[in-house]
Coordinates of C-alpha atoms and ligand atoms in Angstrom, one line a residue:
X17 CA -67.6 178.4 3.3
X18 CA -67.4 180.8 6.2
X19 CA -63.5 181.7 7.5
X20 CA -62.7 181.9 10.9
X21 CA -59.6 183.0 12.0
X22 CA -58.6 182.2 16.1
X23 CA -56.2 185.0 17.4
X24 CA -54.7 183.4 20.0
X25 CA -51.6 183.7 22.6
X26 CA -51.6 180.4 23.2
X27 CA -52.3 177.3 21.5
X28 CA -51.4 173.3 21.9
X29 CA -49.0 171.1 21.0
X30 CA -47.2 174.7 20.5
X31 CA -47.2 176.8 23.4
X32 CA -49.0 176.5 26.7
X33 CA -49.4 177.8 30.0
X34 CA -53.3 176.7 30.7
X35 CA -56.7 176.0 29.6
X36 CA -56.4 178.8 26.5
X37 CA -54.0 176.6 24.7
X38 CA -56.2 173.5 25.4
X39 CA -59.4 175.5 23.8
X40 CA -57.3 177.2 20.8
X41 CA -55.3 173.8 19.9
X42 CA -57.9 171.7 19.7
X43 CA -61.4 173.5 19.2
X44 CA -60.7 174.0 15.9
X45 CA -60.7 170.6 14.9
X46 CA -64.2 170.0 15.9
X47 CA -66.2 172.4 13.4
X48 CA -68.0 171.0 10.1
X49 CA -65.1 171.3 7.7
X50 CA -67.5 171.5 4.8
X51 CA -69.1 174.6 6.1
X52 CA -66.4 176.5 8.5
X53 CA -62.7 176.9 7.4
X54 CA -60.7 177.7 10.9
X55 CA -57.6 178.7 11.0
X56 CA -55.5 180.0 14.1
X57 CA -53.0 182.6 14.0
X58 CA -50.2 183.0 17.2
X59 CA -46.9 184.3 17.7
X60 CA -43.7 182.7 16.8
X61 CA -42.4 183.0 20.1
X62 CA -38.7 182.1 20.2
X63 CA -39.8 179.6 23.4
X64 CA -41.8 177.6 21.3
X65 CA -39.7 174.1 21.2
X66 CA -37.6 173.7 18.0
X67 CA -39.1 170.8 17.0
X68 CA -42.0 172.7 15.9
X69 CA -40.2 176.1 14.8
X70 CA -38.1 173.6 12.2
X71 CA -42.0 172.4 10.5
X72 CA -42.9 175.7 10.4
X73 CA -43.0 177.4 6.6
X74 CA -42.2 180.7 5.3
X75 CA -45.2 182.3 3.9
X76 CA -44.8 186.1 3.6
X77 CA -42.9 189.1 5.6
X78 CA -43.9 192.9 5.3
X79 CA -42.4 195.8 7.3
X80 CA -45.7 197.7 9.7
X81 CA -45.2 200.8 11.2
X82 CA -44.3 200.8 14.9
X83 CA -43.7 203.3 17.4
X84 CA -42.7 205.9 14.5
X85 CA -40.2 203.1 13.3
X86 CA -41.0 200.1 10.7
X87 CA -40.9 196.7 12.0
X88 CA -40.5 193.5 10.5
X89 CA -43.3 191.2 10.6
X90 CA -42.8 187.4 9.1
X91 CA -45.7 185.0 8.9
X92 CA -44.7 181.8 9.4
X93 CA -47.5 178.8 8.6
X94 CA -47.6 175.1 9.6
X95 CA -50.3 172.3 9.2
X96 CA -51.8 170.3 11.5
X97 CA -54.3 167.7 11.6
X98 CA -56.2 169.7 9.2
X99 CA -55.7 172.9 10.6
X100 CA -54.0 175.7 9.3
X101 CA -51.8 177.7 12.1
X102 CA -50.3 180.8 11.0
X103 CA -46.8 182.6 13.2
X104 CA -46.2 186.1 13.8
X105 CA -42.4 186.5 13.6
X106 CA -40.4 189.2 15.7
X107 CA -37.7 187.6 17.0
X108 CA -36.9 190.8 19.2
X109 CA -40.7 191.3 20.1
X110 CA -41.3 186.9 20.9
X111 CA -38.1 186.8 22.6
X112 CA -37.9 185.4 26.2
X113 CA -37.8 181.7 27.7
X114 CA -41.4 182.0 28.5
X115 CA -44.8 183.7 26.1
X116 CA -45.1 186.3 28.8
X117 CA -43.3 188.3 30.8
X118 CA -43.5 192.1 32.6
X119 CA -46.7 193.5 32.3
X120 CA -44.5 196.6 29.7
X121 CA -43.2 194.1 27.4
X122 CA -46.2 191.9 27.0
X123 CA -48.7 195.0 26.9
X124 CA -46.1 196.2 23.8
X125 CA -45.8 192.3 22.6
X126 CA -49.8 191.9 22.2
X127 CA -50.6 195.0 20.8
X128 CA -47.7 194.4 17.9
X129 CA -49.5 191.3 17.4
X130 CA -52.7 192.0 17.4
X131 CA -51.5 195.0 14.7
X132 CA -49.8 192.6 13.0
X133 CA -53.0 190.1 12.8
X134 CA -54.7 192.9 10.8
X135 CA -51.8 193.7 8.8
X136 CA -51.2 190.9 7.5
X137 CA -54.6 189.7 6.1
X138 CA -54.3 192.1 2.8
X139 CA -50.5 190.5 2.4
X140 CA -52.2 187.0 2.5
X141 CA -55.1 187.8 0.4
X142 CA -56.9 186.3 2.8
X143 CA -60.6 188.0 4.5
X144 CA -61.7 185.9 7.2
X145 CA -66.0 186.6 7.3
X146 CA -65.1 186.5 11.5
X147 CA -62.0 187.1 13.8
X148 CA -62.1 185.0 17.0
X149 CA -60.3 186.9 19.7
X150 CA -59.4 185.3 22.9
X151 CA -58.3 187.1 25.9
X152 CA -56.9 190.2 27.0
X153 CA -53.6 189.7 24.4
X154 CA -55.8 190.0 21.4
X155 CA -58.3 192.7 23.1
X156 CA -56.6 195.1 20.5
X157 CA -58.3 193.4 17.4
X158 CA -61.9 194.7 17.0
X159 CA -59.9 198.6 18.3
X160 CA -57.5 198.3 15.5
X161 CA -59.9 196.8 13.1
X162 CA -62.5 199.7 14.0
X163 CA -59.2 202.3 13.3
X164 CA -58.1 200.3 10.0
X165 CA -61.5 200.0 8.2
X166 CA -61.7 204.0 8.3
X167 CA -58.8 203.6 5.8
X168 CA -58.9 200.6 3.9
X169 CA -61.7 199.3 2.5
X170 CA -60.2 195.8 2.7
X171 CA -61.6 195.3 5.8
X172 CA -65.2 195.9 5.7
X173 CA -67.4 193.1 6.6
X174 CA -65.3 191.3 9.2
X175 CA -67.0 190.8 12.1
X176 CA -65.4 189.7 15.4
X177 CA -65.8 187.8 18.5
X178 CA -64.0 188.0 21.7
X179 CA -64.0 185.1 24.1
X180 CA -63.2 185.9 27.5
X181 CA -60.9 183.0 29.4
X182 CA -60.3 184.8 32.3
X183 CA -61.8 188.2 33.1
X184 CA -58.9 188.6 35.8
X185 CA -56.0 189.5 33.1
X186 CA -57.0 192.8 31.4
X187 CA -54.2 194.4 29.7
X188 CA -53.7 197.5 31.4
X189 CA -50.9 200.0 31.5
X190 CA -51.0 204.0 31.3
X191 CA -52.6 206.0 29.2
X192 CA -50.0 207.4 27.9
X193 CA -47.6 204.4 28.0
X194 CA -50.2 203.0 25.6
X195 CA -51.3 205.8 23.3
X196 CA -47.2 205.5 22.8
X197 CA -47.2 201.6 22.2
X198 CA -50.8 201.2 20.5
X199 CA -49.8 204.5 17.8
X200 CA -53.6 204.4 18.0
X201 CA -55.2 208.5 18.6
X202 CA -56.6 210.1 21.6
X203 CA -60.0 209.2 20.5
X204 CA -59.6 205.8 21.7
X205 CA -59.1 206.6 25.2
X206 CA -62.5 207.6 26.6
X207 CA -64.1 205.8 29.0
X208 CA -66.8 204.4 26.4
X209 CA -63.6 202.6 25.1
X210 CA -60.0 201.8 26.1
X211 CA -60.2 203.4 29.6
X212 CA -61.3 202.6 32.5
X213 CA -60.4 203.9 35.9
X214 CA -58.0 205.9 34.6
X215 CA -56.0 203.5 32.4
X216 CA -55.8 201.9 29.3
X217 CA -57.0 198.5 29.3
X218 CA -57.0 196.1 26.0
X219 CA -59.6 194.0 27.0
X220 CA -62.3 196.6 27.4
X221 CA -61.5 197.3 24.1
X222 CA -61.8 193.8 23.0
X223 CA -65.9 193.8 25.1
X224 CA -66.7 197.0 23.5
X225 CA -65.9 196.8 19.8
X226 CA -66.4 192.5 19.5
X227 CA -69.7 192.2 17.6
X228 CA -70.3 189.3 20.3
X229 CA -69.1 188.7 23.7
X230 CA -69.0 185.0 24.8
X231 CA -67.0 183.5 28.1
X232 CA -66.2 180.0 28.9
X233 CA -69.3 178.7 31.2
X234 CA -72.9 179.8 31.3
X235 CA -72.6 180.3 34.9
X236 CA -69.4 182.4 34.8
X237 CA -71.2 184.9 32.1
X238 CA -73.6 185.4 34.7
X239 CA -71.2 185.6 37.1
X240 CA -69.3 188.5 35.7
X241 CA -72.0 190.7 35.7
X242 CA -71.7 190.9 39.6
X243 CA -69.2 192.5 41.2
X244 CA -68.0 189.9 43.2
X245 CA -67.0 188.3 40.1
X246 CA -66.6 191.2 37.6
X247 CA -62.9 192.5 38.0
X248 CA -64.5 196.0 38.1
X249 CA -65.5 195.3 34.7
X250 CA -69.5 193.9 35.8
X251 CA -70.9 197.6 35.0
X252 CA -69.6 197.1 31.6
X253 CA -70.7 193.3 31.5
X254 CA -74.0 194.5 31.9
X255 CA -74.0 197.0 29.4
X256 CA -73.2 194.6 26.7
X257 CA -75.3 191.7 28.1
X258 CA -76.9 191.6 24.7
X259 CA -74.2 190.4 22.5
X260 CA -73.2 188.3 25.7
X261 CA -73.6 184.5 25.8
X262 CA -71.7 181.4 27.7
X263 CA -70.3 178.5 25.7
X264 CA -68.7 176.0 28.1
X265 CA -65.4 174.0 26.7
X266 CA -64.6 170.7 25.7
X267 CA -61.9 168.7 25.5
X268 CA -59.9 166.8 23.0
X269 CA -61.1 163.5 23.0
X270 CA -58.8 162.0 21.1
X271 CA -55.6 163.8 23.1
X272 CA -57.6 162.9 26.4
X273 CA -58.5 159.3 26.6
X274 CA -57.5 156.3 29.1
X275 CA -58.2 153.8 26.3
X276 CA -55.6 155.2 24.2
X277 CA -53.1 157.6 26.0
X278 CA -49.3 155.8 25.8
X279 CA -48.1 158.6 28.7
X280 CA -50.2 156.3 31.1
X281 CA -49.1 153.0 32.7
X282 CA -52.1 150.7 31.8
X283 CA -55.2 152.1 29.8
X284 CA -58.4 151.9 30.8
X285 CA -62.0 151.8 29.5
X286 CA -65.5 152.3 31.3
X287 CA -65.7 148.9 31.4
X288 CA -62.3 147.7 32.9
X289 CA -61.5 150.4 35.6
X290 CA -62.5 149.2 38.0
X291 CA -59.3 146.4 37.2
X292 CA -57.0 148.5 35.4
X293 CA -57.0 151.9 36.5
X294 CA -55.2 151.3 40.1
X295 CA -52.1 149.8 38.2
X296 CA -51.3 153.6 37.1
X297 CA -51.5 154.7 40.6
X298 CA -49.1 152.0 42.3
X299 CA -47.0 152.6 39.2
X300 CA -47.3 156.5 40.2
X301 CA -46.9 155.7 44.0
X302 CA -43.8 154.2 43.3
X303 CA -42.3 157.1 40.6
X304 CA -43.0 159.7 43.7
X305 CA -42.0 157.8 46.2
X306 CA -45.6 157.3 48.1
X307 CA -46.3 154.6 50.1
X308 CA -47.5 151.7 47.8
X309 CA -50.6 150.8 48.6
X310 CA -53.4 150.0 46.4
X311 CA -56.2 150.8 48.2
X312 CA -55.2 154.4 49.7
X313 CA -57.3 157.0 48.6
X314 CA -55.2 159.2 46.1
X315 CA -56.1 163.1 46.2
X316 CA -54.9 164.5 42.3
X317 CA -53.8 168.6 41.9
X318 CA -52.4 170.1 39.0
X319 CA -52.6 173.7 38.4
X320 CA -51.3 176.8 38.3
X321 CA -50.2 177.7 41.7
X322 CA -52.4 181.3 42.3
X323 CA -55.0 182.6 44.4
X324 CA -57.4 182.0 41.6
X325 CA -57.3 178.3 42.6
X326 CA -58.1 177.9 45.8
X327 CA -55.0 177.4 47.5
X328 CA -55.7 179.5 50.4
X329 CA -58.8 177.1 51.6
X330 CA -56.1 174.3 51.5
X331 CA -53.3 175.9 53.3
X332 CA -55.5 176.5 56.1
X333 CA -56.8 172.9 56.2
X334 CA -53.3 170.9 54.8
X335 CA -51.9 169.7 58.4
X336 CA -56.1 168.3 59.2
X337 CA -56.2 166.8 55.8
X338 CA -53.2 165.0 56.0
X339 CA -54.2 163.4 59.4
X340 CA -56.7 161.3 56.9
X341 CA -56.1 158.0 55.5
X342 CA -55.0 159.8 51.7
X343 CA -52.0 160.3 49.7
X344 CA -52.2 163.8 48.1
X345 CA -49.8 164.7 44.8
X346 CA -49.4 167.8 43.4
X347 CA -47.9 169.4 39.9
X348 CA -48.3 173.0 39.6
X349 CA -45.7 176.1 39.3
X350 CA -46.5 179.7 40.2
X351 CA -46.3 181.6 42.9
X352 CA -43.9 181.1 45.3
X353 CA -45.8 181.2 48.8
X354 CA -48.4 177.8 47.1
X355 CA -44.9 176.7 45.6
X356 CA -43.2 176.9 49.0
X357 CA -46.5 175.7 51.2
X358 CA -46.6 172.3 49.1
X359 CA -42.7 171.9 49.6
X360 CA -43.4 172.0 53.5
X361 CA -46.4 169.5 53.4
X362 CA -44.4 166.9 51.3
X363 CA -41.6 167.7 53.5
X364 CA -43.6 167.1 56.7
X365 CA -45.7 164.6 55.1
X366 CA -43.2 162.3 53.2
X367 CA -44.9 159.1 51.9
X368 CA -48.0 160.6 52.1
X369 CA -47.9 164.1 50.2
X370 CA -45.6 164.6 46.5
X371 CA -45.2 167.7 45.3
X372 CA -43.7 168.2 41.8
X373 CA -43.4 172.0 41.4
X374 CA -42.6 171.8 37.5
X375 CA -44.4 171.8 34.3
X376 CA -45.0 168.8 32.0
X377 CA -47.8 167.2 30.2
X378 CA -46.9 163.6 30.7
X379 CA -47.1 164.0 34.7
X380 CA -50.2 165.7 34.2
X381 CA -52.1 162.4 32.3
X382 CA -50.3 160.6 34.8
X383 CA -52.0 162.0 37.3
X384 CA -55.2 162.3 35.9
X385 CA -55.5 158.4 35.1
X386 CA -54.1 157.4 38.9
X387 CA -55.8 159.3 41.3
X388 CA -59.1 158.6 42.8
X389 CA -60.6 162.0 43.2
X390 CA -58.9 165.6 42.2
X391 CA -59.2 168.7 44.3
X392 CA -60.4 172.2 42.8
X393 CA -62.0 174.2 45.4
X394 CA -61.5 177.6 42.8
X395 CA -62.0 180.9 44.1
X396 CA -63.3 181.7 40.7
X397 CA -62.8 179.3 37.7
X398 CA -64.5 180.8 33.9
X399 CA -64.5 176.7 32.8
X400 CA -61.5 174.8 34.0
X401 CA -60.0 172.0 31.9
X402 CA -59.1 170.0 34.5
X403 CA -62.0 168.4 35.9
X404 CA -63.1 167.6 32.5
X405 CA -59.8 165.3 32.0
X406 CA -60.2 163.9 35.6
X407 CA -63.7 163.3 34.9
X408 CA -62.5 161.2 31.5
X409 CA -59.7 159.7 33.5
X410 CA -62.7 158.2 36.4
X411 CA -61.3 160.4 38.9
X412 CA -63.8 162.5 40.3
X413 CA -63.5 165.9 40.8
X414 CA -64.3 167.8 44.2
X415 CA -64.9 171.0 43.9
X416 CA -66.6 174.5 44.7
X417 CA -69.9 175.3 42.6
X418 CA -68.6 178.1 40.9
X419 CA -68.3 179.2 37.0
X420 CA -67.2 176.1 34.8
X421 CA -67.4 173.6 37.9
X422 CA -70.9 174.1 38.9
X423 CA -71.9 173.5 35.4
X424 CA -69.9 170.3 34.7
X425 CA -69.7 168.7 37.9
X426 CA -73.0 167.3 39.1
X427 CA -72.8 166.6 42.8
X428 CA -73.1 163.0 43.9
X429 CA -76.5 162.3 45.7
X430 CA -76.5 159.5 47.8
X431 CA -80.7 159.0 47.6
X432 CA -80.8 159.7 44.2
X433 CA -77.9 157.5 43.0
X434 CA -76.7 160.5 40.2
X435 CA -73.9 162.6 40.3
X436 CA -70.1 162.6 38.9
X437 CA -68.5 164.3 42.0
X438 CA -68.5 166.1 45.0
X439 CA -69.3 170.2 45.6
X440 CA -69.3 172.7 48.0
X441 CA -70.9 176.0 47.7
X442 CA -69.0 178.6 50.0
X443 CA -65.6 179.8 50.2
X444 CA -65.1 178.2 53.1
X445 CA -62.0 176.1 54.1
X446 CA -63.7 174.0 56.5
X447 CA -66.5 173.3 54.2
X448 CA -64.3 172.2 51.8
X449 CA -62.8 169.8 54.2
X450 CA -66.0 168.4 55.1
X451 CA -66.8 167.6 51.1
X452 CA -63.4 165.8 51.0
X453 CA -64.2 163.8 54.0
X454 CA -67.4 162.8 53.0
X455 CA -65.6 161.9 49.5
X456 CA -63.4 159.4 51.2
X457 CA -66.8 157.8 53.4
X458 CA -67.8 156.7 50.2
X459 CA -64.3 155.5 48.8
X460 CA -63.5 153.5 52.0
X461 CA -67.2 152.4 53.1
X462 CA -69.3 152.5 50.0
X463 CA -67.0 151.0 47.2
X464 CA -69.9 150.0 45.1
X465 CA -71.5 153.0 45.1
X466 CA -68.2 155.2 44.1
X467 CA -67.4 153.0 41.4
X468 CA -71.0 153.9 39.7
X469 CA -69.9 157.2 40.1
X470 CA -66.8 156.6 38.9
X471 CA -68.8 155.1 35.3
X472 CA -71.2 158.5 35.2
X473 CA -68.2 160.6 35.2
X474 CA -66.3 158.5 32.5
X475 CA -69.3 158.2 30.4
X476 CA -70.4 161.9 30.2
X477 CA -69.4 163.7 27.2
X478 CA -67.5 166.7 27.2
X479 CA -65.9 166.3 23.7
X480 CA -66.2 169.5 21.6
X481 CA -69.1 168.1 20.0
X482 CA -71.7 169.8 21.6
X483 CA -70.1 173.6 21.9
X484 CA -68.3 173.4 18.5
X485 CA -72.0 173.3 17.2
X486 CA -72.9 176.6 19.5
X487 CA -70.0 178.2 18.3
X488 CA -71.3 177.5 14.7
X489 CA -74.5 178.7 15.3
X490 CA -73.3 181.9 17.1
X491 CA -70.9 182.4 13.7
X492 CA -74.3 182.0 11.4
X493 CA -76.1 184.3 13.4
X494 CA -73.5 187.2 13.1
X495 CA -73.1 186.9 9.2
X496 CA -76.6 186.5 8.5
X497 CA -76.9 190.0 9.7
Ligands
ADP505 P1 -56.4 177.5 33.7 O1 -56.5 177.7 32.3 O2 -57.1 178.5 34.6 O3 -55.0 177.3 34.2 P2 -57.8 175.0 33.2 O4 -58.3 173.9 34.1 O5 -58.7 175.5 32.2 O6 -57.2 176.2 34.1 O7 -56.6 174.4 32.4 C1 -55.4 174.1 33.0 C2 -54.6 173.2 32.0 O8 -53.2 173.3 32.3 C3 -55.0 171.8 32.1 O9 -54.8 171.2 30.8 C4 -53.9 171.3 33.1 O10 -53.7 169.9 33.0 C5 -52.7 172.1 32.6 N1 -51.7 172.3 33.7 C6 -51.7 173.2 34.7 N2 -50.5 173.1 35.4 C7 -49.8 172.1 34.8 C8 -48.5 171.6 35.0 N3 -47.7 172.0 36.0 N4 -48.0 170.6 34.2 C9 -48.8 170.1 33.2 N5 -50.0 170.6 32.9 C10 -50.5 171.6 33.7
GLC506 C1 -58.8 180.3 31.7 C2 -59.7 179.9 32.9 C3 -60.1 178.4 32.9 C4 -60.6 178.0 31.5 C5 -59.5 178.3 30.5 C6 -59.9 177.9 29.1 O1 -57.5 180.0 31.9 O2 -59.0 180.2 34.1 O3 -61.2 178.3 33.8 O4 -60.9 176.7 31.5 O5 -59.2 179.7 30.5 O6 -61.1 178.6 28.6

């Protein structure tokens, strides 16, 4: 039996902001349970809902040494469908209505747990063969575990993996700031290591001591190496292009699915959308207040509101957009200027354009199951979630061949008669409007022809079957070494 451990920030139903929790929640699930044991580990952050902090168990507590103080750690451990997800309790250190917060707190907050991770392994007699890492907020793992094994024998032979989610979020703060937090010595702060342009920076850390690198999307590990791309990190992408691969994500197929899902107004199966599936969006037209019209093309968007998306490309086309025959809705927080540019358009647009700046799951499959066609023209995007669901929910996805998207959205060609979307190629906001508008040519004049695209999208898989097996096979490879 090989153990995994996930050391994660985020993981569903617990705590989410975006894709990472979608990835951590529900990957596990999917590996051969007679050959991998997974289990995740996470903070017990006091935001997590109550519900789930009442299930949780007391397993262990130990005091770790912490900025020349001792602090408590409790472990905390709940199952779940299988799975066995261990808490990292602090109530001071996972305070706060929300998993992250300044970039101080939350470089102190990760690095405790990441500590904590390791420290608690001996406590619970348990050696995982591999630590997954994922993201910047568990960068500190292979560092710690590369400063730990010089002591303790205990942890020889773990090997470790970090995924990157999103190159974008690093970790960084000051040298000094972190030689204070981390407790870990000078050594550690060289350029081959922590540093980099002149501060520390936990996700380096993560790239350089991991025994493998993987990202999100084949595309987007090739991606990074560029600088366009790279976060000022593609010099170092390239150095450790060996032990880097691309694994795209899948979704939760069971959490995900129109046939089953009770958060939707009428389900819906391959073989009775093209009946059922425009009940959810009259029944969504008239929750939002949208003109009720069955046939209207309905434009999907949910997302966190930031540059990252795209949202610059559709501020500068909104008002021409809107001039077309569509109803746009939107659920997404973040920042304010996107927050306050889709209050304007619904404003201006009433009928026509509902925007629902707020956070919640059962909007989200709402919206996924009711629109025609969802809109993600990323700037950048390592996978994206999102146009996998729409694509499950027959509502194809437009978006900009790049990363995750190129690689899961095939472009519908007209001669050809393949395809399970629409995609443009440059950053472009005009080009993007174009795509759209050619999109709604074929929902308004070829009806037919989107409704066999509509039946490629729904029947591609993009369950966790396929890259659960890569990740297995990347897992053999490191411990047969
Ligand atoms: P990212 O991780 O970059 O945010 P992904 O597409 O990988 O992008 O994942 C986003 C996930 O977060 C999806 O599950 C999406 O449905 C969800 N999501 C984003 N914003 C909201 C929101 N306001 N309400 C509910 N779900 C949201
Ligand atoms: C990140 C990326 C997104 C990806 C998700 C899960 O948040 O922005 O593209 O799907 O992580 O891997």
């Amino acid at each position: 039996m090989k153990k995994i451990l996930f050391a994660t920030s985020e993981a569903v139903p617990f705590i989410k902001t975006g894709g990472l929790a979608d990835v951590a929640g529900s990957l596990p699930k999917y590996f051969d349970e007679k050959n991998y044991e997974i289990k995740v580990i996470l903070p017990k952050y006091m935001c997590i809902k109550e519900e789930w902090r009442n299930e949780m168990e007391y397993v262990t507590h130990f005091y770790m040494d912490w900025k020349w103080s001792s602090q408590y750690v409790g472990i905390m451990k709940l199952e779940l469908e299988g799975i066995t997800f261990y808490f990292v309790d602090n109530e001071a250190m996972f305070a706060g209505q929300k998993p992250y917060s300044d970039a101080k707190w939350d470089n102190e907050k990760f690095a405790f747990f990441s500590k904590a991770i390791l420290c608690a392994l001996p406590v619970l007699d348990y050696h995982p063969d591999i630590i997954h890492c994922h993201d910047w907020q568990t960068g500190l793992v292979p560092v710690y575990l590369d400063h730990l094994r010089a002591w303790l024998g205990f942890y020889k032979g773990i090997k470790t993996v970090m995924t990157i989610h999103n190159l974008k979020f690093q970790g960084v703060w000051s040298i000094d700031g972190a030689k204070e937090i981390t407790g870990l010595p000078d050594y550690y702060f060289t350029s081959d290591k922590l540093e980099a342009y002149g501060d520390s920076n936990y996700l380096k850390g993560g790239i350089v001591y991991a025994d493998r690198v993987t990202t999100v999307s084949n595309t987007y590990a090739e991606e990074i190496k560029t600088p366009f791309y790279g976060e000022k990190l593609d010099g170092l992408m390239n150095a450790r292009d060996n032990v880097l691969s691309g694994i795209v994500n899948g979704l939760d197929y069971t959490d995900w699915n129109p046939a089953t899902d009770d958060r939707i107004a009428k389900r819906f199966t391959v073989d009775t959308f093209r009946k059922d599936k425009v009940k959810n969006k009259v029944a969504l037209q008239r929750e939002l207040g949208l003109e009720e019209n069955p046939k209207a093309m309905m434009i999907g968007i949910v997302s966190r509101l930031t540059d990252q998306k795209g949202f610059d490309l559709i501020a500068h086309v909104m008002d021409e957009l809107c001039q077309d025959p569509i109803q746009i809705v939107v659920l997404g927080t973040g920042e304010e200027r996107y927050e306050n540019m889709f209050r304007h358009f619904a404003y201006k647009y009433k009928g026509k354009v509902a925007v629902n700046i707020f956070y919640s799951d059962a909007m989200s499959h709402k919206i996924y199951a009711s629109c025609d066609a969802f809109l993600m023209p990323s700037l950048f995007e390592p996978c994206g979630l999102s146009q996998l669901m729409s694509l499950r929910y027959g509502t194809l996805p437009i978006v900009r061949e790049t990363g995750g998207l190129k690689d899961t959205v095939e472009a519908y060609d007209e001669t050809a008669k393949t395809g399970t979307g629409f995609s443009f190629a440059n950053y472009n906001a005009h080009e993007m409007l174009d795509t759209v508008r050619y999109a709604e040519k074929v929902f308004y004049e070829k009806k037919r022809d989107w409704n066999k695209i509509v039946e490629r999208a729904m029947k591609k898989d993009f369950s966790w079957n396929n890259s659960a097996r890569q990740y297995e096979k990347l897992y053999d490879e490191l411990l047969e070494k």
